[in-house]
XYZ file of N, CA and C in Angstrom:
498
model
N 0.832 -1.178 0.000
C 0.000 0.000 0.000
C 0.878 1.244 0.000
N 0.294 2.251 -0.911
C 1.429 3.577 -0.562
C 0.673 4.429 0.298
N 1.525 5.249 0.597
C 1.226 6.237 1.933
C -0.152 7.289 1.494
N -1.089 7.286 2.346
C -1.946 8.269 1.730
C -1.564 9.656 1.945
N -0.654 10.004 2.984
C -0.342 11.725 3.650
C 0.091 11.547 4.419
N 1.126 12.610 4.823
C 1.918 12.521 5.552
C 1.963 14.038 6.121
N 1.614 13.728 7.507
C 1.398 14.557 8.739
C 2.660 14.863 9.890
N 2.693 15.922 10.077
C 4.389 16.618 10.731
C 3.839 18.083 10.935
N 4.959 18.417 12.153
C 5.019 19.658 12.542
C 6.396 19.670 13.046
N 6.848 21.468 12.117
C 8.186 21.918 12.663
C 7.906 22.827 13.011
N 8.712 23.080 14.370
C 9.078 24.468 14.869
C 10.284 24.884 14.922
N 10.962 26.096 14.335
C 12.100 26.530 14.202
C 12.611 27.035 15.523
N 13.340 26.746 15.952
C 14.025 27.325 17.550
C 15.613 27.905 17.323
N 15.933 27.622 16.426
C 17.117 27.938 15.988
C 17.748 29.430 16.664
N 16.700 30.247 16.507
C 16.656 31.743 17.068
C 16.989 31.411 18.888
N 15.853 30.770 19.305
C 15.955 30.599 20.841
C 17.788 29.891 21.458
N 17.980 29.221 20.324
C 19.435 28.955 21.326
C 20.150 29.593 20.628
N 20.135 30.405 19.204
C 21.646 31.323 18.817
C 21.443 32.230 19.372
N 20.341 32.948 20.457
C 20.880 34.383 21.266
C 21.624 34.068 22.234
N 22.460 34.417 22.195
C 23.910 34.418 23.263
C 23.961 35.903 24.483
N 23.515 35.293 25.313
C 23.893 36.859 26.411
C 25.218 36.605 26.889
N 25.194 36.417 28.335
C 27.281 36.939 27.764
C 27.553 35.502 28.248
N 29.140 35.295 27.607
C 29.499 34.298 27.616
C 29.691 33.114 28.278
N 29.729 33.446 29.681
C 29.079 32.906 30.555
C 27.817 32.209 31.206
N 26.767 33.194 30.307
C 25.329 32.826 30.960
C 24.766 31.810 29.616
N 25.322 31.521 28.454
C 24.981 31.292 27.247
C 24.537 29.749 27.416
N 25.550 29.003 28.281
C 25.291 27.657 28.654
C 24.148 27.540 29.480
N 24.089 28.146 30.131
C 23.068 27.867 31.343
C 21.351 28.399 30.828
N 21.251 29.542 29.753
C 20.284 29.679 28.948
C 19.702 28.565 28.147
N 20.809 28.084 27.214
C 20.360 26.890 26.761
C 20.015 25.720 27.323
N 20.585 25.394 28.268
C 20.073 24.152 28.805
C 18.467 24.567 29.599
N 18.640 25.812 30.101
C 17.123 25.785 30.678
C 16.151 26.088 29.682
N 16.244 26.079 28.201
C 15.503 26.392 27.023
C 14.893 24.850 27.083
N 16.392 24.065 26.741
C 16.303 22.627 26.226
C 15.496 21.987 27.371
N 15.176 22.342 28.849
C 14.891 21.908 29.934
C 13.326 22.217 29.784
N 12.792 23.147 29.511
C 11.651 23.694 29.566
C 11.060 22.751 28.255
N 11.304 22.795 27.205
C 10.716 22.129 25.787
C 11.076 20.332 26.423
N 11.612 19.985 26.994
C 12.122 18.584 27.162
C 10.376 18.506 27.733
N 10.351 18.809 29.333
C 9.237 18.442 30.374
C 7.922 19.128 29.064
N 7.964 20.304 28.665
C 6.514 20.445 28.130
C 5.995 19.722 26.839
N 6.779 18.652 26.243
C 6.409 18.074 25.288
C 5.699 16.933 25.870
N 4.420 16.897 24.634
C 3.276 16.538 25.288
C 3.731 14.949 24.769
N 4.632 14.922 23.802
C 4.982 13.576 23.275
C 6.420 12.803 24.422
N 6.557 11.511 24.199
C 7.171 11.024 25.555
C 9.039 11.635 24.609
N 9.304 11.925 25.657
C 11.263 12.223 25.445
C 12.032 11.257 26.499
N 12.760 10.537 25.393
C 14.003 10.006 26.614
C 15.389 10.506 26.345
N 16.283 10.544 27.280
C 18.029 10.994 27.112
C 18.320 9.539 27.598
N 18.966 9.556 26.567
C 19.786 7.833 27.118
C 21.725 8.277 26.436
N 22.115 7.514 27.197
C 23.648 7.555 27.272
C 24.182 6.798 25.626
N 25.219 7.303 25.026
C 25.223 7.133 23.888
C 25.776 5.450 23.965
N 26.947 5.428 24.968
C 28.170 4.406 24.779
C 27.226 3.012 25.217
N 25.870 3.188 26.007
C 25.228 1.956 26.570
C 23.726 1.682 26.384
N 23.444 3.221 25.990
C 22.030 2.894 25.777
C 21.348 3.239 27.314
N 21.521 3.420 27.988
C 21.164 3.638 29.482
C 20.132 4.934 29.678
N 19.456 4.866 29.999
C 18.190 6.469 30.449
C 18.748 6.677 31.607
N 18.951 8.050 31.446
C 19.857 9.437 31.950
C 18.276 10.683 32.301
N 17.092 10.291 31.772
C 16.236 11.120 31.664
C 15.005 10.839 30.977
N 13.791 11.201 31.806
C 12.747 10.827 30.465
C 11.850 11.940 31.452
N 10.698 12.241 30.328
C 9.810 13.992 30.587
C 8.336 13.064 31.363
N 8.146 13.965 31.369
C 6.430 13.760 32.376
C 5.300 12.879 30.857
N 5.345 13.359 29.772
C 4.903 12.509 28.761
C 5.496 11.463 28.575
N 6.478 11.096 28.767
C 6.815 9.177 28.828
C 5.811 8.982 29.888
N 6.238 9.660 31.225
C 5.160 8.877 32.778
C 4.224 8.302 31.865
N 3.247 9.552 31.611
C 1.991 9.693 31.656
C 1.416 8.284 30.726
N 2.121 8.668 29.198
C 1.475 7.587 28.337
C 2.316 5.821 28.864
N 3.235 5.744 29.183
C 4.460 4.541 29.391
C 3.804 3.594 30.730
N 3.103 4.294 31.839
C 2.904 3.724 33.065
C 4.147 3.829 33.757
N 5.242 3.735 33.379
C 6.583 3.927 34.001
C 6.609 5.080 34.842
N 7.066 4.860 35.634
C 7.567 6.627 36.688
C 9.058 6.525 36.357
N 9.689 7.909 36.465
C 11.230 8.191 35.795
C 12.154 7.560 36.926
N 11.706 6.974 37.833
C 12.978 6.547 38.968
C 12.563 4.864 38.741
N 12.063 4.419 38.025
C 12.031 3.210 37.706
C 12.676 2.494 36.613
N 12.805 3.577 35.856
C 13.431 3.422 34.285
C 14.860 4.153 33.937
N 15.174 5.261 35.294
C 16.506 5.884 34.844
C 17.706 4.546 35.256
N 18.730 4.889 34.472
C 19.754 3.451 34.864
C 19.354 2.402 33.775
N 18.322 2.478 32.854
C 17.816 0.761 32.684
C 18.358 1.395 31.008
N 17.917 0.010 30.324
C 18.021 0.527 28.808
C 16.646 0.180 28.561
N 15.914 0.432 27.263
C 14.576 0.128 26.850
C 14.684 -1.400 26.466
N 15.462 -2.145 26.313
C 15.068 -3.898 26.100
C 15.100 -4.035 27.778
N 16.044 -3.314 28.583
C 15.670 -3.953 29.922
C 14.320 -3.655 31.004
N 13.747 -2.676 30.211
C 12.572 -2.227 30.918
C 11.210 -3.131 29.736
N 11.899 -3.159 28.998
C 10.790 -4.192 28.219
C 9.635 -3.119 26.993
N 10.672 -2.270 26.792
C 9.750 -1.067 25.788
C 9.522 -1.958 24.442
N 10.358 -2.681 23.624
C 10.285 -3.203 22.428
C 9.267 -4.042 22.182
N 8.702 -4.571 21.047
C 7.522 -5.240 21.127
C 8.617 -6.866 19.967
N 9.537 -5.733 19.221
C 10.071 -6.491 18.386
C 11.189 -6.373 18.142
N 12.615 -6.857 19.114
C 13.556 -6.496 18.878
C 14.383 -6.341 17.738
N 13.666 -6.916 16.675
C 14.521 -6.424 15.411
C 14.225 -5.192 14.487
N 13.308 -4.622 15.421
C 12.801 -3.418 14.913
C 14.012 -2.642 15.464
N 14.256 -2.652 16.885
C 14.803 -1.868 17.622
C 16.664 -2.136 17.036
N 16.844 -3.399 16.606
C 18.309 -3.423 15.843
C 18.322 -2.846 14.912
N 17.055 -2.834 13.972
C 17.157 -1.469 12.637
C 17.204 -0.356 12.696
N 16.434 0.073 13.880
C 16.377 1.406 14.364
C 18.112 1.856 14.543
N 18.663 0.864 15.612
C 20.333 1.216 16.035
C 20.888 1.448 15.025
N 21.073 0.377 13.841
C 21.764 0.398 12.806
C 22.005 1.422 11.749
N 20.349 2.162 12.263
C 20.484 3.779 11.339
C 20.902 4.899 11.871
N 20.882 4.515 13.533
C 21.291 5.239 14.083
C 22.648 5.328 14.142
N 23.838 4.430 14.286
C 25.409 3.813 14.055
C 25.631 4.430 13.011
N 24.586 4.114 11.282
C 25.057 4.386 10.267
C 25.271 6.500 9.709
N 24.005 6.815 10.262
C 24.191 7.758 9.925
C 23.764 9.089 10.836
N 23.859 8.644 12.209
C 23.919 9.488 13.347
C 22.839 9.826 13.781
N 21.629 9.523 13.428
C 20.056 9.945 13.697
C 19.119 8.736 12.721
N 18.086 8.597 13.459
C 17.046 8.262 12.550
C 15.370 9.289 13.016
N 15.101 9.243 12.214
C 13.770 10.306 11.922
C 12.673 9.403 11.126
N 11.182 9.689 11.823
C 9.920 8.950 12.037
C 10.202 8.159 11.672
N 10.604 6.509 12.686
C 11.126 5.802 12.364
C 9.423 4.764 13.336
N 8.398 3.977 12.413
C 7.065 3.529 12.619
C 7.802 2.237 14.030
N 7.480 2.197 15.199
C 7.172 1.538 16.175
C 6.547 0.886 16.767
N 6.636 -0.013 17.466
C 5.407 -0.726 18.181
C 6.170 -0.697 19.338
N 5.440 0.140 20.726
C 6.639 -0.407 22.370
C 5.537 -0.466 22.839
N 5.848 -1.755 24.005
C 4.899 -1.891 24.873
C 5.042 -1.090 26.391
N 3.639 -0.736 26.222
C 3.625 0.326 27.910
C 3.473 -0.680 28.824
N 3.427 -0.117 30.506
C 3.371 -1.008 31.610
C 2.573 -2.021 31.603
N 1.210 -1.416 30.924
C -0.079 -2.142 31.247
C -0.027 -3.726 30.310
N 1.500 -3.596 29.472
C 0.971 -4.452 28.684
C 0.555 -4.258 27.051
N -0.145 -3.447 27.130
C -0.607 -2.284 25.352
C 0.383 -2.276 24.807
N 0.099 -2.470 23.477
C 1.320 -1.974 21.990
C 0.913 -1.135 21.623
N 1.236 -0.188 21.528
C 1.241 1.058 20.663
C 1.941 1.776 19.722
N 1.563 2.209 18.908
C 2.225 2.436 17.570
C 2.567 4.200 17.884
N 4.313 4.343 17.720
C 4.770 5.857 17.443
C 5.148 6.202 16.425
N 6.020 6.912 15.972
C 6.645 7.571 15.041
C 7.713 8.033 16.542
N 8.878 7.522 15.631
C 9.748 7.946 16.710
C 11.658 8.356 15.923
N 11.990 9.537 16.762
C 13.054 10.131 16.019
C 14.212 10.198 17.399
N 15.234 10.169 16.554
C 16.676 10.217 17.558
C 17.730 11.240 17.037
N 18.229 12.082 17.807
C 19.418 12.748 17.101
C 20.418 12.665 18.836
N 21.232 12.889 17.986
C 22.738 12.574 18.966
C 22.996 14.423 20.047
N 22.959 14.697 21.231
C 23.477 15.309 21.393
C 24.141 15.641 22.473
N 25.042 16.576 22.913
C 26.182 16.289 24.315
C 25.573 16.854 25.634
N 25.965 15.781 26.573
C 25.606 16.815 27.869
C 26.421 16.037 28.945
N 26.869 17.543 28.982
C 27.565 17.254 30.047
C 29.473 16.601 30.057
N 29.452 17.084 28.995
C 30.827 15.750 27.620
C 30.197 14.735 27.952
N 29.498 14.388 27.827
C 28.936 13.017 27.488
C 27.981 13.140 25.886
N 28.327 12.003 25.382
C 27.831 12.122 24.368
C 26.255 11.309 24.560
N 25.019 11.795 23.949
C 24.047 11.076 24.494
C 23.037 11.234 23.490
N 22.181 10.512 23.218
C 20.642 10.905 22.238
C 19.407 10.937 22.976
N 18.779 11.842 21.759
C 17.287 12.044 22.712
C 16.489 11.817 21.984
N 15.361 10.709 22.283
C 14.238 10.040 21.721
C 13.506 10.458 21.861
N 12.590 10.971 20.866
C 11.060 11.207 21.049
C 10.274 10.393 19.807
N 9.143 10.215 21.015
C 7.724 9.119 20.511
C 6.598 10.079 20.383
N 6.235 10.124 19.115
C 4.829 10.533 19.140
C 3.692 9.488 18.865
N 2.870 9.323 19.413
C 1.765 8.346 19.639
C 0.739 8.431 18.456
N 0.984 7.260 17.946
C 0.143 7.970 16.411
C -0.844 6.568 15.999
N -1.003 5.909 17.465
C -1.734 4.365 17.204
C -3.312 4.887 16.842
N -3.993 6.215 17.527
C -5.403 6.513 16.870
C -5.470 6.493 15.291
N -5.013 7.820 15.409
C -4.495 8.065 13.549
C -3.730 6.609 13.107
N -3.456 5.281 13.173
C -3.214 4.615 12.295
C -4.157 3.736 12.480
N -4.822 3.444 13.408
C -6.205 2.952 13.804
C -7.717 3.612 12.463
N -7.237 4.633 12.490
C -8.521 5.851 11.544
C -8.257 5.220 10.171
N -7.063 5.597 9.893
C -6.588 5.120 8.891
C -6.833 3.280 8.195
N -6.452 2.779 8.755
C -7.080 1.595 8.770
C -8.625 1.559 8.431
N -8.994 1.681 9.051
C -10.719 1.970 9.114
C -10.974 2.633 8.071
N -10.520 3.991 7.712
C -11.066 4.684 6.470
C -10.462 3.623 5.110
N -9.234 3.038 5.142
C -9.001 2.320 4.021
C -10.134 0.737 3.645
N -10.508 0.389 4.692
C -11.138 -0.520 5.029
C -12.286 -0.404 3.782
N -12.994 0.848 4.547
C -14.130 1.697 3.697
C -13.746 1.437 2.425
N -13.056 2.043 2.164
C -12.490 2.580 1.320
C -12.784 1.039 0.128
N -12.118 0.278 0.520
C -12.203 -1.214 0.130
C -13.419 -1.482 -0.463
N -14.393 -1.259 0.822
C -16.117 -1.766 0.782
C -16.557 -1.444 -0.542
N -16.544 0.184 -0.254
C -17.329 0.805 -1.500
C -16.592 0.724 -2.595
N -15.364 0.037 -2.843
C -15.026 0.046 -4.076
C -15.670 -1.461 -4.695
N -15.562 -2.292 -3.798
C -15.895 -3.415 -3.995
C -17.816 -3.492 -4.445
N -18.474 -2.553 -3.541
C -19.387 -2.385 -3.956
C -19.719 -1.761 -5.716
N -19.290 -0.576 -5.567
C -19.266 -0.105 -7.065
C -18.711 -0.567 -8.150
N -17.836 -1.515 -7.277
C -17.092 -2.406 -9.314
C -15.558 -1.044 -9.900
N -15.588 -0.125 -8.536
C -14.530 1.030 -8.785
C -12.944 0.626 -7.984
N -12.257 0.699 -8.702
C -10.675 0.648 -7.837
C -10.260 1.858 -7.219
């Protein structure tokens, strides 16, 4: 099947971390920029350690949708907390990540506490904190909309089948 549309939102911030007040305060601006957008994203964010894979950090939207609380899951990696539904998803995912330093809406299935699979769109880019080198994951939850989707193609099916139309 090919894709019917493809749904995204960018916001340019570029401005918010190139203002530099003085040289000193420039670090500590940015991180409380990056600190503020981390916790208010409504989609789940994790910081995991580059060299192990380890969570260093995850926002109030992992809690919420994951069942996980952040002192249960910091220290762990996501196969050891049991996020994957299919670990060879999660070796393709690495492998693009190894190959070319990020992967972007990359289709998921992780399972939350309760048990549930749910389908994200999920992106990684590499970045430092602290000299540590580390990436930050974000999941957007997109199991309704592929649920709709489904359903409208379904339709979609019926009435063609009905009308004798492709």
């Amino acid at each position: 099947s090919k894709p019917v549309r493809l749904i995204g939102a960018f916001v340019d911030v570029t401005d918010q971390f190139a203002v530099s007040p003085a040289a000193d305060e420039a670090p500590h601006a940015s991180e409380q920029h990056f600190l503020r957008a981390f916790q208010a994203s409504p989609d789940w964010v994790m910081i995991s350690r580059f060299v192990d894979g380890r969570l260093i950090e995850v926002n109030r939207g992992f809690e919420l949708l994951s069942g996980y609380r952040a002192q249960e899951v910091i220290g762990k990696t996501t196969l050891e907390i049991g996020l994957w539904v299919d670990e060879r998803t999660r070796e393709e995912w690495t492998a693009r990540i190894d190959e070319t330093g990020s992967a972007r809406e990359v289709e998921t299935q992780l399972r939350m506490r309760s048990g549930e699979v749910r389908v994200f769109q999920t992106s990684v880019e590499p970045i430092r904190i602290s000299e540590e080198d580390c990436l930050v994951t974000i999941c957007r939850d997109v199991t309704a909309r592929k649920s709709h989707e489904a359903l409208l193609f379904n339709i979609a099916q019926g009435v063609a089948a009905q009308t004798g139309e492709s």
